[in-house]
Short mmCIF file of C-alpha atoms in Angstrom, two decimals:
data_model
loop_
_atom_site.label_atom_id
_atom_site.label_comp_id
_atom_site.label_asym_id
_atom_site.label_seq_id
_atom_site.Cartn_x
_atom_site.Cartn_y
_atom_site.Cartn_z
CA MET A 24 46.14 98.29 12.72
CA GLN A 25 48.43 95.49 11.51
CA ARG A 26 51.45 97.00 13.32
CA ARG A 27 49.46 97.36 16.54
CA TYR A 28 48.40 93.73 16.30
CA THR A 29 52.03 92.67 15.78
CA VAL A 30 53.25 94.67 18.80
CA LEU A 31 50.51 93.30 21.08
CA SER A 32 51.14 89.75 19.88
CA ALA A 33 54.88 90.04 20.51
CA ALA A 34 54.34 91.60 23.93
CA GLY A 35 51.84 88.90 24.89
CA PHE A 36 54.07 86.06 23.72
CA TRP A 37 57.20 87.24 25.55
CA ALA A 38 55.20 87.99 28.71
CA VAL A 39 53.91 84.43 28.75
CA PHE A 40 57.38 83.11 27.91
CA GLY A 41 58.86 85.05 30.85
CA LEU A 42 56.06 83.97 33.18
CA VAL A 43 56.58 80.30 32.37
CA SER A 44 60.36 80.64 32.68
CA GLY A 45 60.04 82.36 36.06
CA ILE A 46 57.68 79.72 37.42
CA GLN A 47 59.98 76.93 36.24
CA VAL A 48 62.99 78.52 37.96
CA TRP A 49 60.99 79.12 41.15
CA ILE A 50 59.87 75.46 41.19
CA SER A 51 63.47 74.29 40.70
CA MET A 52 64.57 76.52 43.63
CA ILE A 53 61.46 76.17 45.78
CA THR A 54 63.43 75.11 48.85
CA HIS A 55 65.48 78.34 48.77
CA GLY A 56 62.50 80.44 49.83
CA HIS A 57 62.89 83.17 47.19
CA SER A 58 60.14 85.77 46.72
CA VAL A 59 57.79 84.43 44.06
CA PRO A 60 56.62 87.85 42.74
CA LEU A 61 60.20 89.13 42.58
CA LEU A 62 61.60 86.05 40.87
CA VAL A 63 58.76 85.66 38.38
CA GLY A 64 58.65 89.42 37.74
CA TYR A 65 62.36 89.40 37.02
CA TYR A 66 61.99 86.75 34.30
CA VAL A 67 58.97 88.52 32.80
CA LEU A 68 61.02 91.73 32.51
CA VAL A 69 64.00 89.81 31.13
CA TRP A 70 62.03 88.29 28.28
CA GLU A 71 59.63 91.16 27.70
CA ALA A 72 62.68 93.10 26.53
CA TRP A 73 62.64 90.81 23.48
CA VAL A 74 59.64 92.72 22.09
CA LEU A 75 61.86 95.36 20.48
CA PRO A 76 64.26 92.81 18.90
CA THR A 77 61.24 90.89 17.63
CA LEU A 78 59.87 93.97 15.84
CA GLY A 79 63.33 94.72 14.50
CA ILE A 80 63.77 91.17 13.19
CA ILE A 81 60.37 91.34 11.43
CA ALA A 82 61.35 94.62 9.76
CA LEU A 83 64.79 93.27 8.86
CA ALA A 84 63.28 90.07 7.41
CA ARG A 85 61.16 92.18 5.06
CA ARG A 86 64.11 94.39 4.12
CA PHE A 87 66.56 91.49 3.69
CA PRO A 88 64.52 88.32 3.06
CA LEU A 89 66.28 84.98 3.37
CA ILE A 90 64.44 83.52 0.36
CA PRO A 91 66.13 83.46 -2.06
CA LEU A 92 69.40 83.12 -0.14
CA ARG A 93 71.76 86.06 -0.64
CA ARG A 94 75.14 86.61 0.96
CA VAL A 95 74.31 90.16 2.05
CA ALA A 96 71.08 89.07 3.76
CA VAL A 97 72.71 86.13 5.56
CA LEU A 98 75.62 88.29 6.77
CA GLY A 99 73.25 91.02 7.92
CA HIS A 100 71.16 88.61 9.98
CA VAL A 101 74.25 86.98 11.52
CA LEU A 102 75.56 90.36 12.68
CA ALA A 103 72.10 91.36 13.92
CA ALA A 104 71.73 88.10 15.87
CA VAL A 105 75.10 88.60 17.59
CA ALA A 106 74.28 92.25 18.39
CA VAL A 107 70.87 91.33 19.83
CA GLY A 108 72.44 88.54 21.91
CA ILE A 109 75.10 90.84 23.39
CA LEU A 110 72.70 93.70 24.15
CA HIS A 111 70.12 91.44 25.72
CA GLY A 112 72.85 89.72 27.74
CA LEU A 113 73.98 93.06 29.12
CA TYR A 114 70.39 93.97 29.95
CA TRP A 115 69.99 90.60 31.67
CA VAL A 116 73.04 91.23 33.87
CA ALA A 117 71.98 94.80 34.68
CA LEU A 118 68.51 93.67 35.70
CA LEU A 119 70.02 90.92 37.87
CA VAL A 120 72.16 93.42 39.76
CA VAL A 121 69.33 95.94 40.22
CA MET A 122 66.48 93.56 41.17
CA ARG A 123 68.46 90.86 43.04
CA PRO A 124 65.76 88.25 42.33
CA TYR A 125 67.58 85.50 44.24
CA ASP A 126 67.69 87.56 47.47
CA ARG A 127 70.96 86.99 49.35
CA MET A 128 72.01 84.43 46.74
CA SER A 129 72.08 87.06 44.01
CA ALA A 130 75.57 87.83 42.77
CA GLU A 131 77.10 91.27 43.14
CA LEU A 132 78.35 93.09 40.07
CA GLY A 133 81.97 92.56 41.09
CA GLN A 134 81.37 88.82 41.36
CA LEU A 135 80.20 88.51 37.76
CA ASN A 136 82.41 87.83 34.76
CA ILE A 137 80.26 89.66 32.25
CA ARG A 138 82.13 88.26 29.23
CA GLU A 139 81.55 84.67 30.36
CA VAL A 140 77.90 85.35 31.22
CA ILE A 141 77.21 86.82 27.81
CA SER A 142 79.16 84.09 26.00
CA ALA A 143 77.19 81.42 27.85
CA ARG A 144 73.87 82.99 26.93
CA LEU A 145 74.77 83.95 23.35
CA PRO A 146 73.81 80.56 21.78
CA LEU A 147 70.34 80.83 23.36
CA GLU A 148 69.93 84.39 22.13
CA ILE A 149 71.03 83.48 18.60
CA GLY A 150 68.70 80.48 18.64
CA LEU A 151 65.78 82.72 19.62
CA TYR A 152 66.74 85.15 16.87
CA LEU A 153 66.64 82.35 14.29
CA ILE A 154 63.25 81.15 15.56
CA VAL A 155 61.76 84.65 15.33
CA LEU A 156 63.37 85.12 11.91
CA GLY A 157 61.91 81.84 10.68
CA LEU A 158 58.44 82.74 11.93
CA ALA A 159 58.68 86.22 10.39
CA THR A 160 59.79 84.75 7.06
CA ALA A 161 56.94 82.23 7.09
CA ALA A 162 54.39 84.90 8.01
CA ASP A 163 55.66 87.24 5.29
CA TYR A 164 55.61 84.44 2.72
CA TYR A 165 52.06 83.53 3.70
CA GLU A 166 50.92 87.15 3.52
CA ARG A 167 52.41 87.58 0.04
CA TYR A 168 50.86 84.30 -1.09
CA ARG A 169 47.48 85.39 0.28
CA GLU A 170 47.72 88.76 -1.47
CA ARG A 171 48.63 87.10 -4.76
CA ALA A 172 45.74 84.66 -4.38
CA LEU A 173 43.38 87.53 -3.59
CA ARG A 174 44.56 89.53 -6.60
CA ALA A 175 44.22 86.45 -8.78
CA ALA A 176 40.67 85.87 -7.50
CA GLN A 177 39.77 89.52 -8.08
CA LEU A 178 41.23 89.38 -11.57
CA GLU A 179 39.33 86.20 -12.34
CA ALA A 180 36.10 87.75 -11.06
CA SER A 181 36.74 90.87 -13.15
CA LEU A 182 37.37 88.75 -16.24
CA ALA A 183 34.17 86.78 -15.59
CA ASP A 184 32.19 90.01 -15.22
CA ALA A 185 33.76 91.32 -18.42
CA ARG A 186 32.83 88.14 -20.28
CA LEU A 187 29.27 88.31 -19.00
CA HIS A 188 28.98 91.95 -20.00
CA ALA A 189 30.36 91.12 -23.44
CA LEU A 190 27.78 88.37 -23.80
CA GLU A 191 24.99 90.79 -22.84
CA LEU A 192 26.25 93.33 -25.36
CA GLN A 193 26.39 90.58 -27.99
CA LEU A 194 22.79 89.61 -27.27
CA GLN A 195 21.24 93.08 -27.45
CA PRO A 196 22.15 93.96 -31.09
CA HIS A 197 20.78 90.65 -32.37
CA PHE A 198 17.52 91.24 -30.54
CA LEU A 199 17.31 94.83 -31.78
CA PHE A 200 18.13 94.01 -35.42
CA ASN A 201 15.68 91.14 -35.44
CA THR A 202 12.84 93.32 -34.16
CA MET A 203 13.71 96.19 -36.53
CA ASN A 204 13.58 93.78 -39.46
CA ALA A 205 10.11 92.71 -38.33
CA ILE A 206 9.00 96.35 -38.13
CA SER A 207 10.39 96.97 -41.62
CA ALA A 208 8.40 94.03 -42.95
CA LEU A 209 5.18 95.42 -41.42
CA VAL A 210 5.82 98.85 -42.95
CA ARG A 211 6.48 97.36 -46.38
CA ASN A 212 3.17 95.48 -46.15
CA ARG A 213 1.45 98.74 -45.12
CA ARG A 214 0.52 97.34 -41.73
CA ASN A 215 1.31 100.69 -40.12
CA ASP A 216 -0.82 100.26 -36.99
CA GLU A 217 0.92 97.00 -36.18
CA ALA A 218 4.28 98.61 -36.86
CA VAL A 219 3.51 101.44 -34.42
CA THR A 220 2.45 98.91 -31.78
CA MET A 221 5.67 97.00 -32.28
CA ILE A 222 7.77 100.17 -32.03
CA SER A 223 6.04 101.00 -28.74
CA GLY A 224 6.78 97.52 -27.43
CA LEU A 225 10.38 97.76 -28.61
CA SER A 226 10.72 101.02 -26.69
CA ASP A 227 9.60 99.26 -23.50
CA LEU A 228 12.08 96.47 -24.04
CA LEU A 229 14.97 98.84 -24.72
CA ARG A 230 14.09 100.84 -21.60
CA TYR A 231 14.20 97.63 -19.57
CA THR A 232 17.60 96.80 -21.05
CA LEU A 233 18.99 100.24 -20.19
CA ASP A 234 17.50 100.23 -16.68
CA HIS A 235 19.27 96.96 -15.91
CA ALA A 236 22.53 97.66 -17.70
CA GLY A 237 25.32 96.11 -15.64
CA ASP A 238 22.94 94.07 -13.47
CA GLN A 239 23.62 90.37 -13.46
CA GLN A 240 20.33 89.22 -11.95
CA VAL A 241 16.74 90.46 -11.72
CA PRO A 242 13.52 89.04 -10.22
CA LEU A 243 11.91 86.46 -12.50
CA GLU A 244 8.65 88.41 -12.25
CA GLU A 245 10.25 91.36 -14.05
CA GLU A 246 11.85 89.12 -16.64
CA MET A 247 8.48 87.45 -17.31
CA ALA A 248 6.76 90.83 -17.71
CA VAL A 249 9.31 91.84 -20.35
CA LEU A 250 8.99 88.44 -21.99
CA GLN A 251 5.23 88.89 -22.23
CA ARG A 252 5.78 92.27 -23.88
CA TYR A 253 8.12 90.62 -26.36
CA LEU A 254 5.61 87.91 -27.18
CA GLU A 255 2.89 90.52 -27.62
CA ILE A 256 5.14 92.25 -30.16
CA GLN A 257 5.60 88.96 -32.01
CA HIS A 258 1.86 88.32 -31.87
CA VAL A 259 1.43 91.52 -33.88
CA ARG A 260 3.50 89.89 -36.62
CA PHE A 261 1.59 86.61 -36.50
CA PRO A 262 -1.91 87.44 -35.23
CA ASP A 263 -3.52 84.35 -36.79
CA ARG A 264 -0.68 81.89 -36.31
CA MET A 265 0.61 82.45 -32.81
CA THR A 266 -0.82 81.95 -29.33
CA PHE A 267 1.16 81.94 -26.12
CA SER A 268 0.74 81.35 -22.41
CA ILE A 269 2.87 82.10 -19.36
CA ASP A 270 2.53 80.06 -16.16
CA LEU A 271 4.61 81.59 -13.36
CA ALA A 272 4.36 79.85 -9.98
CA ALA A 273 3.72 82.28 -7.12
CA GLU A 274 6.84 81.28 -5.16
CA ALA A 275 9.01 81.75 -8.25
CA ARG A 276 8.20 85.43 -8.70
CA ARG A 277 11.11 86.61 -6.55
CA ALA A 278 13.56 84.07 -7.93
CA ALA A 279 16.80 85.60 -9.26
CA VAL A 280 17.58 85.07 -12.94
CA PRO A 281 20.16 86.59 -15.32
CA VAL A 282 18.97 89.66 -17.21
CA LEU A 283 17.41 88.80 -20.60
CA LEU A 284 17.73 85.08 -19.96
CA LEU A 285 14.35 84.27 -21.47
CA GLN A 286 14.36 86.56 -24.50
CA PRO A 287 16.66 84.42 -26.71
CA LEU A 288 14.64 81.30 -25.80
CA ALA A 289 11.41 83.01 -26.82
CA GLU A 290 13.07 84.41 -29.94
CA ASN A 291 14.22 80.93 -30.91
CA ALA A 292 10.70 79.59 -30.34
CA VAL A 293 9.17 82.29 -32.57
CA ARG A 294 11.80 81.97 -35.29
CA HIS A 295 11.73 78.16 -35.54
CA GLY A 296 8.30 77.29 -34.19
CA ILE A 297 6.03 80.02 -35.55
CA ALA A 298 7.70 81.84 -38.44
CA ARG A 299 8.66 78.66 -40.31
CA SER A 300 5.17 77.17 -40.32
CA ALA A 301 2.03 78.37 -42.05
CA ALA A 302 -0.09 76.46 -39.55
CA PRO A 303 -1.12 77.92 -36.17
CA GLY A 304 1.45 77.38 -33.44
CA VAL A 305 1.80 77.81 -29.69
CA ILE A 306 4.45 78.94 -27.24
CA ASP A 307 3.96 77.84 -23.63
CA ILE A 308 6.23 79.03 -20.84
CA ARG A 309 6.39 77.64 -17.30
CA ALA A 310 8.56 78.59 -14.34
CA PHE A 311 8.55 76.78 -11.00
CA ARG A 312 10.74 75.62 -8.13
CA SER A 313 11.91 72.03 -8.08
CA GLU A 314 14.28 70.46 -5.52
CA GLY A 315 16.21 73.64 -4.77
CA GLN A 316 16.41 74.62 -8.43
CA LEU A 317 14.52 77.17 -10.50
CA ARG A 318 13.27 75.45 -13.61
CA ILE A 319 12.06 77.35 -16.68
CA GLU A 320 10.52 75.56 -19.66
CA VAL A 321 9.79 77.15 -23.03
CA PHE A 322 7.76 74.91 -25.36
CA ASN A 323 6.97 75.72 -28.97
CA SER A 324 5.15 73.73 -31.60
CA GLY A 325 7.21 72.67 -34.59
CA SER A 326 10.31 70.57 -35.02
CA MET A 327 13.96 70.75 -34.05
CA VAL A 328 16.20 72.83 -36.29
CA ALA A 329 19.97 72.38 -36.52
CA PRO A 330 22.00 75.11 -34.79
CA SER A 331 22.69 78.09 -37.04
CA THR A 332 24.74 81.27 -37.06
CA ASP A 333 21.71 83.57 -37.14
CA ALA A 334 20.42 85.55 -34.18
CA GLY A 335 18.56 82.56 -32.77
CA GLY A 336 21.61 80.30 -32.88
CA ILE A 337 23.85 82.96 -31.38
CA GLY A 338 21.24 83.65 -28.69
CA LEU A 339 21.15 80.02 -27.57
CA ARG A 340 24.93 79.73 -27.49
CA ASN A 341 24.97 82.99 -25.58
CA THR A 342 22.52 81.52 -23.04
CA ARG A 343 24.70 78.46 -22.49
CA ALA A 344 27.81 80.61 -22.06
CA ARG A 345 26.14 82.94 -19.54
CA LEU A 346 24.82 80.05 -17.47
CA GLN A 347 28.27 78.46 -17.46
CA HIS A 348 29.92 81.67 -16.25
CA LEU A 349 27.33 82.34 -13.56
CA TYR A 350 26.60 78.85 -12.24
CA GLY A 351 29.18 76.42 -13.62
CA GLU A 352 27.92 72.86 -13.61
CA ALA A 353 24.94 73.85 -11.44
CA GLY A 354 23.30 75.72 -14.34
CA THR A 355 21.98 73.63 -17.24
CA PHE A 356 20.33 74.35 -20.58
CA GLU A 357 18.71 71.69 -22.75
CA LEU A 358 16.94 71.85 -26.11
CA ALA A 359 15.11 68.71 -27.18
CA SER A 360 12.09 67.44 -29.07
CA ALA A 361 9.00 67.08 -26.91
CA GLY A 362 5.93 65.47 -28.47
CA SER A 363 4.63 67.74 -31.20
CA GLY A 364 7.17 70.45 -30.54
CA VAL A 365 10.46 71.51 -28.98
CA MET A 366 11.23 72.13 -25.31
CA ALA A 367 13.96 74.50 -24.11
CA SER A 368 14.69 73.90 -20.42
CA VAL A 369 16.80 75.99 -18.07
CA SER A 370 17.68 74.91 -14.53
CA ILE A 371 19.66 77.14 -12.15
CA PRO A 372 20.28 77.12 -8.38
CA TRP A 373 17.44 78.70 -6.44
CA SER A 374 18.09 82.16 -5.04
CA GLU A 375 16.02 85.27 -4.49
CA VAL A 376 16.70 88.92 -5.24
CA ALA A 377 17.30 90.84 -2.01
#
């Protein structure tokens, strides 16, 4: 496909070049009464013959590039330019004798000094060779630059995907170990029914994780359903101390969010807002659209806790890192005191899952 495009482009360029040259000559000799089709056709055929040299120069420029300068490449192009000039000069003379474009004013073969004709035209032919060579070199350089840029972009995208996948893999063990520890605590306290309920909920959450392995984004509605299941599991642990609510705006249901975006926020709210206090606590979650952004707020009663290296601290750092990789400066995460509790806020560009 690329070669065909090159051939057609070269043929089109030299046809136009010959057409313009023929018209210019006809205008300069308009009082001589020469045949316009014959004269213009002659110049089109003269310059259309440059299609083959053009393709040869392009191939030669790739085989012997001028950058960086090498003696062998320079010598090869000089010899090629002279050879092209001589051959095209001979073709020019032969076509002149056969077509006689200037009618009775056309010279006979015996009247032509072929050596002088070719010598006179050689500088023009060499100049054209250098122009084509320069264009071929520039085009080849641009193509190589574009390929390198494309490979670099693909590599960068692959590295970003790898980092995101690594972050997801980092998140899942912390979530699993945390829940298993909670199940162990229920078993030790002989709360077997609650432990079975939590195991069932954990199974649902792990199935969701496996179903979306490798996915970067899911509908917020699905993420909220899994979040509700997670909070129901935690409610089994703290039946008298924890209440929660989820307020999902109707238009936000199809909004695209990263997989397991909300789980570390909810886990942090449970760990620092419910588990640390003997008093009843609440977790309120809202999701809505605001000025072209999807905004998600997770509020929990309690007070701010300094960042730690436990699962909750790692989960929040993980959330920040994932948002940075996916959205750059357009994705934000904030954790701040809010009245009688703590508010975790996520804002990402609005988009919907296809």
